[in-house]
């Protein structure tokens, strides 16, 4: 396929978030070259550099300048995987957009299968992992627990064993882009959108090179995010937990009064029982305040209405044709600009 930028918007966009992936980028670029060459219509690859501290952004910028199918969106710092994906989706112009990890755990070849499903008429096609090789037992167990929990609690079922590797039709993508929340749990949002959702399965290989960027802390963060932003079950849990604890305290109080009335004041006098009750209630209270705090924190983040991310530099973009109105898609820009800062920019 020619290296010239297609005059028409590309049919396919690949969105790849990158955070310190210099070890894997050479192999990734080779595989994406092959993929873009083999597609049945023009495609673009949008790399979102999520504040890498290594040479990732430099290498990709070189590629974006040499090959017009490649673009770089460089964020001003590390905003996290889910925001990086959102930034890439904001910049994608394709009719079908594929989100994939940089580490080749989402093999580019599977994109053909995703496209085949899309052509059958599916609007969101998830790539489900039939197997996961080369990942620690701990990761597998915690991931399984996470998928079960979010699957059971979320309002719209989030596909099990599917990360963010998926194809999204423009129609569904426009709905996603119109969702204003700061708190992005991308896979949950795509499940929530609805439309025709399909899946393909694939065997997930180990990382091609480099190390996982998801530390335990980040995994817990993602899980908490997924739970709190897609379910109010934790709030209900607090309510029920509070009700149970208060009920027990009331029951215990009645027992104490009953014993006292029947001439046995030993329980009523014992201060240890008081401490048990106070500590129990105090603990339950703190737990519930904590749960509410999680939600209040989210409300706080939403009302600040900050832009989701800041683009330091975008390379490889030209002004979009009038037919494609992407708010964040700009010409090559030298100056930083807040992403999807609709409140300020529209
Ligand atoms: N990533 C990112 N920002 C981050 C963390 C990760 O853009 O803060 C990217 C990373 O470069 C990779 C993808 O997200 O392309 C998935 O990360 P990783 O492979 O480390 O996660 P895992 O597969 O271990 O869950
Ligand atoms: Mg990975």
XYZ file of N, CA, C and O in Angstrom, residues 22-170:
596
model
N 9.653 1.169 24.914
C 10.702 1.194 23.877
C 11.184 -0.202 23.512
O 11.575 -0.447 22.376
N 11.121 -1.139 24.458
C 11.625 -2.483 24.174
C 10.785 -3.183 23.111
O 11.279 -4.008 22.352
N 9.523 -2.849 23.047
C 8.631 -3.613 22.172
C 8.313 -2.862 20.871
O 7.850 -3.445 19.895
N 8.600 -1.560 20.835
C 8.154 -0.747 19.698
C 8.682 -1.222 18.333
O 7.919 -1.288 17.378
N 9.978 -1.602 18.231
C 10.429 -2.045 16.912
C 9.616 -3.234 16.380
O 9.186 -3.228 15.216
N 9.357 -4.218 17.235
C 8.570 -5.377 16.778
C 7.139 -4.939 16.489
O 6.539 -5.356 15.496
N 6.615 -4.090 17.345
C 5.239 -3.621 17.168
C 5.071 -2.934 15.819
O 4.121 -3.210 15.078
N 6.019 -2.053 15.481
C 5.900 -1.309 14.225
C 5.947 -2.254 13.034
O 5.208 -2.092 12.066
N 6.791 -3.278 13.138
C 6.866 -4.242 12.042
C 5.527 -4.955 11.860
O 5.018 -5.096 10.765
N 4.961 -5.369 12.989
C 3.692 -6.112 12.905
C 2.553 -5.195 12.433
O 1.675 -5.621 11.684
N 2.588 -3.935 12.852
C 1.518 -3.025 12.424
C 1.667 -2.660 10.950
O 0.676 -2.521 10.239
N 2.917 -2.521 10.502
C 3.142 -2.295 9.064
C 2.473 -3.400 8.270
O 1.737 -3.157 7.316
N 2.744 -4.634 8.696
C 2.186 -5.787 7.983
C 0.665 -5.750 8.049
O -0.024 -6.010 7.050
N 0.147 -5.399 9.212
C -1.314 -5.361 9.359
C -1.922 -4.295 8.452
O -2.861 -4.564 7.697
N -1.349 -3.068 8.497
C -1.907 -1.978 7.685
C -1.823 -2.321 6.201
O -2.724 -1.998 5.431
N -0.731 -2.998 5.809
C -0.588 -3.396 4.411
C -1.662 -4.402 4.008
O -2.074 -4.446 2.859
N -2.067 -5.230 4.950
C -2.957 -6.324 4.576
C -4.431 -5.962 4.709
O -5.299 -6.762 4.375
N -4.725 -4.761 5.195
C -6.136 -4.387 5.346
C -6.763 -4.130 3.978
O -6.073 -3.754 3.030
N -8.078 -4.285 3.907
C -8.739 -4.124 2.613
C -9.122 -2.669 2.321
O -9.767 -2.382 1.330
N -8.753 -1.758 3.225
C -9.042 -0.337 3.014
C -7.983 0.444 3.793
O -7.295 -0.124 4.643
N -7.866 1.749 3.508
C -6.824 2.514 4.194
C -6.989 2.513 5.713
O -8.108 2.531 6.220
N -5.860 2.464 6.383
C -5.906 2.474 7.848
C -4.881 3.450 8.404
O -3.939 3.831 7.718
N -5.089 3.872 9.641
C -4.127 4.731 10.321
C -3.823 4.106 11.676
O -4.643 3.369 12.222
N -2.625 4.380 12.184
C -2.291 3.906 13.530
C -2.013 5.129 14.384
O -1.167 5.957 14.040
N -2.750 5.266 15.462
C -2.575 6.418 16.348
C -1.937 5.940 17.639
O -2.518 5.135 18.361
N -0.739 6.394 17.885
C -0.061 6.048 19.128
C -0.275 7.169 20.127
O -0.065 8.338 19.804
N -0.686 6.809 21.312
C -0.817 7.826 22.350
C 0.313 7.606 23.334
O 0.365 6.586 24.021
N 1.245 8.538 23.353
C 2.333 8.398 24.312
C 1.874 8.964 25.645
O 1.640 10.157 25.791
N 1.751 8.067 26.603
C 1.172 8.434 27.892
C 2.275 8.859 28.867
O 2.468 8.260 29.912
N 3.032 9.870 28.462
C 4.072 10.399 29.347
C 5.231 9.445 29.574
O 5.767 9.377 30.679
N 5.643 8.728 28.526
C 6.776 7.806 28.684
C 8.029 8.559 29.091
O 8.264 9.686 28.653
N 8.838 7.896 29.927
C 10.113 8.528 30.311
C 11.254 7.989 29.462
O 12.384 8.428 29.588
N 10.971 7.006 28.632
C 12.037 6.438 27.791
C 11.956 7.033 26.375
O 11.368 8.093 26.183
N 12.510 6.335 25.394
C 12.576 6.912 24.046
C 11.342 6.613 23.195
O 11.327 6.919 22.004
N 10.321 6.020 23.799
C 9.135 5.619 23.028
C 8.620 6.733 22.111
O 8.418 6.532 20.911
N 8.411 7.924 22.700
C 7.789 9.005 21.932
C 8.693 9.434 20.776
O 8.209 9.712 19.674
N 9.995 9.421 21.004
C 10.931 9.855 19.954
C 10.881 8.892 18.776
O 10.802 9.288 17.614
N 10.898 7.594 19.110
C 10.873 6.576 18.045
C 9.575 6.698 17.249
O 9.577 6.671 16.008
N 8.478 6.866 17.947
C 7.195 6.928 17.251
C 7.059 8.210 16.449
O 6.519 8.216 15.351
N 7.590 9.280 16.994
C 7.544 10.534 16.239
C 8.298 10.370 14.917
O 7.832 10.807 13.865
N 9.453 9.690 14.975
C 10.218 9.426 13.758
C 9.373 8.652 12.759
O 9.317 8.979 11.569
N 8.681 7.646 13.253
C 7.844 6.821 12.374
C 6.707 7.654 11.785
O 6.399 7.561 10.594
N 6.101 8.516 12.621
C 4.966 9.313 12.153
C 5.405 10.314 11.087
O 4.637 10.661 10.198
N 6.662 10.750 11.171
C 7.140 11.688 10.163
C 7.508 10.960 8.873
O 7.436 11.528 7.790
N 7.921 9.690 8.995
C 8.364 8.951 7.815
C 7.202 8.261 7.101
O 7.239 8.073 5.893
N 6.204 7.877 7.827
C 5.121 7.085 7.250
C 3.806 7.766 7.600
O 3.466 7.920 8.775
N 3.085 8.175 6.561
C 1.919 9.021 6.796
C 0.731 8.276 7.400
O -0.270 8.883 7.734
N 0.861 6.980 7.530
C -0.248 6.249 8.155
C -0.135 6.274 9.683
O -1.039 5.849 10.379
N 0.988 6.772 10.170
C 1.211 6.751 11.622
C 1.073 8.147 12.216
O 1.475 9.130 11.596
N 0.505 8.203 13.390
C 0.365 9.485 14.082
C 0.721 9.323 15.547
O 0.554 8.239 16.106
N 1.171 10.407 16.105
C 1.516 10.394 17.531
C 0.727 11.476 18.251
O 0.654 12.613 17.797
N 0.134 11.096 19.359
C -0.464 12.079 20.265
C 0.336 11.968 21.546
O 0.302 10.939 22.208
N 1.082 12.998 21.849
C 1.933 12.924 23.038
C 1.264 13.669 24.174
O 1.047 14.876 24.094
N 0.930 12.958 25.224
C 0.298 13.602 26.371
C 1.368 14.254 27.240
O 2.534 13.854 27.222
N 0.956 15.233 28.019
C 1.935 16.033 28.762
C 2.499 15.305 29.975
O 3.492 15.718 30.548
N 1.831 14.216 30.393
C 2.352 13.410 31.494
C 1.664 12.066 31.436
O 0.869 11.831 30.532
N 1.928 11.219 32.425
C 1.261 9.921 32.476
C -0.151 10.107 33.042
O -0.328 10.447 34.207
N -1.147 9.912 32.186
C -2.528 10.062 32.634
C -3.186 8.720 32.918
O -4.314 8.667 33.382
N -2.496 7.641 32.579
C -3.074 6.315 32.827
C -3.668 5.716 31.566
O -4.108 6.421 30.662
N -3.676 4.410 31.550
C -4.082 3.614 30.396
C -5.452 4.025 29.831
O -5.596 4.259 28.635
N -6.451 4.145 30.716
C -7.812 4.375 30.247
C -7.967 5.762 29.608
O -8.665 5.932 28.615
N -7.281 6.737 30.160
C -7.343 8.089 29.590
C -6.569 8.120 28.277
O -6.973 8.772 27.317
N -5.446 7.385 28.240
C -4.659 7.352 26.998
C -5.522 6.771 25.872
O -5.518 7.271 24.745
N -6.265 5.726 26.190
C -7.154 5.139 25.175
C -8.179 6.184 24.719
O -8.420 6.365 23.523
N -8.739 6.901 25.689
C -9.749 7.914 25.334
C -9.147 8.973 24.420
O -9.763 9.390 23.440
N -7.908 9.392 24.729
C -7.252 10.404 23.894
C -7.102 9.883 22.470
O -7.356 10.595 21.492
N -6.702 8.618 22.343
C -6.542 8.031 21.014
C -7.877 7.965 20.287
O -7.964 8.281 19.093
N -8.916 7.592 20.999
C -10.240 7.487 20.374
C -10.723 8.865 19.924
O -11.353 9.000 18.878
N -10.406 9.894 20.719
C -10.767 11.255 20.336
C -10.141 11.647 19.003
O -10.689 12.461 18.269
N -8.966 11.112 18.739
C -8.228 11.513 17.541
C -8.455 10.606 16.346
O -7.963 10.872 15.262
N -9.160 9.508 16.540
C -9.328 8.534 15.456
C -10.354 9.027 14.444
O -11.366 9.605 14.821
N -10.070 8.792 13.172
C -10.989 9.257 12.137
C -11.683 8.105 11.420
O -12.545 8.329 10.586
N -11.286 6.879 11.714
C -11.782 5.736 10.959
C -13.253 5.444 11.175
O -13.873 5.943 12.116
N -13.791 4.607 10.274
C -15.180 4.165 10.457
C -15.228 2.996 11.432
O -16.248 2.722 12.043
N -14.120 2.278 11.513
C -14.004 1.208 12.512
C -12.703 1.453 13.254
O -11.657 1.673 12.644
N -12.776 1.480 14.565
C -11.610 1.847 15.358
C -11.254 0.689 16.288
O -12.125 0.139 16.957
N -9.984 0.322 16.287
C -9.558 -0.810 17.112
C -8.626 -0.305 18.209
O -7.690 0.432 17.940
N -8.911 -0.686 19.438
C -8.032 -0.343 20.562
C -7.178 -1.562 20.867
O -7.712 -2.669 20.987
N -5.879 -1.389 20.943
C -5.029 -2.532 21.283
C -3.817 -2.120 22.106
O -3.345 -0.990 22.014
N -3.339 -3.042 22.940
C -2.148 -2.772 23.739
C -0.903 -2.779 22.863
O -0.880 -3.403 21.806
N 0.126 -2.113 23.348
C 1.349 -2.005 22.563
C 2.214 -3.252 22.658
O 3.070 -3.490 21.820
N 2.003 -4.050 23.694
C 2.974 -5.102 23.978
C 2.765 -6.377 23.176
O 3.350 -7.405 23.476
N 1.883 -6.306 22.174
C 1.591 -7.442 21.296
C 0.887 -8.575 22.033
O 0.805 -9.688 21.538
N 0.381 -8.269 23.226
C -0.485 -9.254 23.878
C -1.831 -9.274 23.170
O -2.592 -10.225 23.305
N -2.122 -8.205 22.466
C -3.299 -8.167 21.598
C -2.763 -8.281 20.179
O -2.405 -7.284 19.550
N -2.662 -9.502 19.638
C -1.947 -9.679 18.369
C -2.630 -8.942 17.221
O -3.841 -9.075 17.038
N -1.859 -8.150 16.468
C -2.449 -7.383 15.369
C -3.224 -8.261 14.378
O -4.194 -7.807 13.780
N -2.828 -9.513 14.263
C -3.486 -10.382 13.285
C -4.955 -10.624 13.643
O -5.783 -10.886 12.767
N -5.276 -10.534 14.927
C -6.669 -10.760 15.356
C -7.593 -9.667 14.809
O -8.798 -9.850 14.700
N -6.984 -8.529 14.428
C -7.779 -7.428 13.903
C -8.585 -7.869 12.678
O -9.720 -7.434 12.481
N -8.033 -8.772 11.892
C -8.783 -9.271 10.730
C -10.079 -9.935 11.164
O -11.128 -9.752 10.547
N -9.995 -10.706 12.239
C -11.198 -11.388 12.743
C -12.202 -10.357 13.266
O -13.414 -10.479 13.052
N -11.683 -9.314 13.929
C -12.572 -8.259 14.441
C -13.301 -7.579 13.287
O -14.506 -7.327 13.339
N -12.527 -7.302 12.226
C -13.116 -6.616 11.078
C -14.182 -7.493 10.418
O -15.241 -7.011 10.009
N -13.899 -8.793 10.358
C -14.874 -9.704 9.749
C -16.200 -9.641 10.510
O -17.272 -9.584 9.900
N -16.116 -9.602 11.846
C -17.346 -9.512 12.650
C -18.045 -8.177 12.413
O -19.262 -8.094 12.339
N -17.238 -7.118 12.319
C -17.794 -5.780 12.092
C -18.586 -5.780 10.776
O -19.679 -5.231 10.696
N -18.017 -6.445 9.779
C -18.701 -6.482 8.488
C -19.979 -7.299 8.546
O -20.869 -7.126 7.721
N -20.056 -8.196 9.549
C -21.318 -8.929 9.725
C -22.380 -8.035 10.349
O -23.532 -8.425 10.461
N -21.974 -6.865 10.810
C -22.971 -5.928 11.330
C -22.868 -5.658 12.818
O -23.757 -5.023 13.388
N -21.800 -6.124 13.460
C -21.647 -5.834 14.892
C -21.042 -4.440 15.077
O -20.185 -4.021 14.301
N -21.499 -3.751 16.107
C -21.019 -2.382 16.333
C -19.844 -2.331 17.289
O -19.003 -1.444 17.222
N -19.831 -3.248 18.250
C -18.699 -3.349 19.167
C -18.274 -4.803 19.163
O -19.083 -5.684 19.434
N -17.037 -5.058 18.784
C -16.563 -6.449 18.753
C -15.407 -6.586 19.743
O -14.345 -5.992 19.573
N -15.628 -7.365 20.789
C -14.608 -7.580 21.815
C -13.746 -8.764 21.446
O -14.259 -9.760 20.944
N -12.469 -8.666 21.744
C -11.601 -9.828 21.576
C -11.455 -10.476 22.944
O -10.858 -9.907 23.848
N -12.047 -11.624 23.091
C -12.014 -12.319 24.383
C -10.831 -13.256 24.428
O -10.499 -13.914 23.442
N -10.261 -13.357 25.618
C -9.073 -14.195 25.744
C -9.482 -15.623 26.050
O -10.031 -15.899 27.114
N -9.209 -16.512 25.098
C -9.513 -17.919 25.349
C -8.491 -18.464 26.345
O -8.785 -19.308 27.176
N -7.277 -17.975 26.247
C -6.243 -18.391 27.195
C -5.306 -17.222 27.395
O -5.260 -16.308 26.582
N -4.595 -17.242 28.490
C -3.605 -16.187 28.745
C -2.306 -16.859 29.101
O -2.200 -17.485 30.136
N -1.339 -16.727 28.201
C -0.049 -17.357 28.477
C 0.907 -16.345 29.095
O 0.796 -15.153 28.869
N 1.835 -16.881 29.847
C 2.948 -16.057 30.342
C 2.539 -15.032 31.379
O 3.226 -14.050 31.579
N 1.394 -15.232 32.043
C 1.037 -14.286 33.089
C 1.015 -15.008 34.429
O 0.686 -16.189 34.510
N 1.371 -14.264 35.456
C 1.535 -14.914 36.753
C 0.193 -15.425 37.262
O -0.869 -14.945 36.886
N 0.289 -16.428 38.131
C -0.911 -16.996 38.726
C -1.710 -15.905 39.442
O -2.925 -15.845 39.352
N -0.956 -15.043 40.100
C -1.590 -13.968 40.858
C -2.421 -13.082 39.936
O -3.571 -12.765 40.205
N -1.823 -12.732 38.794
C -2.529 -11.863 37.845
C -3.788 -12.564 37.344
O -4.851 -11.964 37.223
N -3.661 -13.866 37.045
C -4.807 -14.608 36.519
C -5.937 -14.662 37.546
O -7.098 -14.432 37.218
N -5.560 -14.963 38.801
C -6.589 -15.097 39.842
C -7.266 -13.752 40.114
O -8.495 -13.653 40.150
N -6.448 -12.687 40.240
C -7.051 -11.385 40.543
C -7.882 -10.905 39.352
O -8.961 -10.327 39.531
N -7.394 -11.172 38.128
C -8.152 -10.734 36.952
C -9.500 -11.466 36.924
O -10.545 -10.856 36.683
N -9.476 -12.764 37.224
C -10.704 -13.546 37.198
C -11.704 -12.993 38.219
O -12.882 -12.796 37.921
N -11.187 -12.719 39.410
C -12.033 -12.183 40.475
C -12.648 -10.850 40.036
O -13.847 -10.602 40.218
N -11.814 -10.034 39.433
C -12.248 -8.712 38.976
C -13.368 -8.836 37.932
O -14.404 -8.179 38.020
N -13.172 -9.725 36.963
C -14.185 -9.868 35.912
C -15.487 -10.419 36.484
O -16.578 -10.031 36.079
N -15.362 -11.339 37.445
C -16.578 -11.888 38.051
C -17.352 -10.812 38.801
O -18.565 -10.684 38.664
N -16.591 -10.038 39.588
C -17.225 -9.031 40.435
C -17.881 -7.941 39.588
O -19.057 -7.622 39.766
N -17.123 -7.379 38.642
C -17.707 -6.314 37.820
C -18.841 -6.890 36.983
O -19.863 -6.261 36.785
N -18.652 -8.141 36.505
C -19.695 -8.771 35.693
C -20.973 -8.914 36.490
O -22.075 -8.699 35.993
N -20.832 -9.285 37.763
C -22.023 -9.540 38.570
C -22.699 -8.241 38.996
O -23.911 -8.187 39.144
N -21.919 -7.181 39.165
C -22.492 -5.975 39.755
C -22.871 -4.891 38.750
O -23.732 -4.077 39.024
N -22.214 -4.900 37.599
C -22.456 -3.779 36.683
C -23.845 -3.892 36.065
O -24.405 -4.964 35.922
N -24.333 -2.717 35.696
C -25.683 -2.604 35.144
C -25.777 -3.284 33.774
O -26.737 -3.981 33.483
N -24.764 -3.065 32.924
C -24.722 -3.747 31.633
C -23.559 -4.735 31.718
O -22.503 -4.382 32.215
N -23.760 -5.961 31.271
C -22.711 -6.964 31.464
C -21.414 -6.590 30.747
O -21.423 -6.266 29.566
N -20.332 -6.611 31.491
C -19.022 -6.338 30.911
C -18.437 -7.691 30.524
O -18.391 -8.589 31.361
N -18.046 -7.869 29.264
C -17.588 -9.191 28.845
C -16.456 -9.696 29.722
O -15.530 -8.939 30.039
N -16.545 -10.944 30.096
C -15.488 -11.558 30.903
C -14.257 -11.773 30.045
O -14.358 -12.007 28.856
N -13.112 -11.756 30.680
C -11.878 -12.089 29.976
C -11.634 -11.248 28.740
O -11.019 -11.695 27.791
N -12.189 -10.059 28.717
C -11.870 -9.167 27.614
C -11.290 -7.910 28.233
O -11.872 -7.347 29.152
N -10.147 -7.510 27.752
C -9.550 -6.273 28.240
C -10.126 -5.138 27.432
O -11.345 -5.055 27.239
N -9.254 -4.296 26.906
C -9.743 -3.185 26.100
C -9.540 -3.434 24.617
O -9.776 -2.552 23.803
N -9.101 -4.643 24.275
C -8.864 -4.979 22.863
C -10.218 -5.176 22.200
O -10.905 -6.164 22.453
N -10.631 -4.208 21.377
C -11.917 -4.345 20.716
C -12.003 -3.442 19.512
O -11.213 -2.512 19.367
N -12.970 -3.749 18.652
C -13.241 -2.891 17.502
C -14.546 -2.151 17.786
O -15.491 -2.736 18.315
N -14.571 -0.886 17.421
C -15.759 -0.083 17.688
C -16.173 0.610 16.401
O -15.354 1.241 15.733
N -17.424 0.481 16.082
C -17.955 1.161 14.910
C -18.116 2.651 15.216
O -18.321 3.044 16.359
N -18.034 3.449 14.192
C -18.110 4.909 14.370
C -19.351 5.328 15.153
O -19.307 6.219 15.999
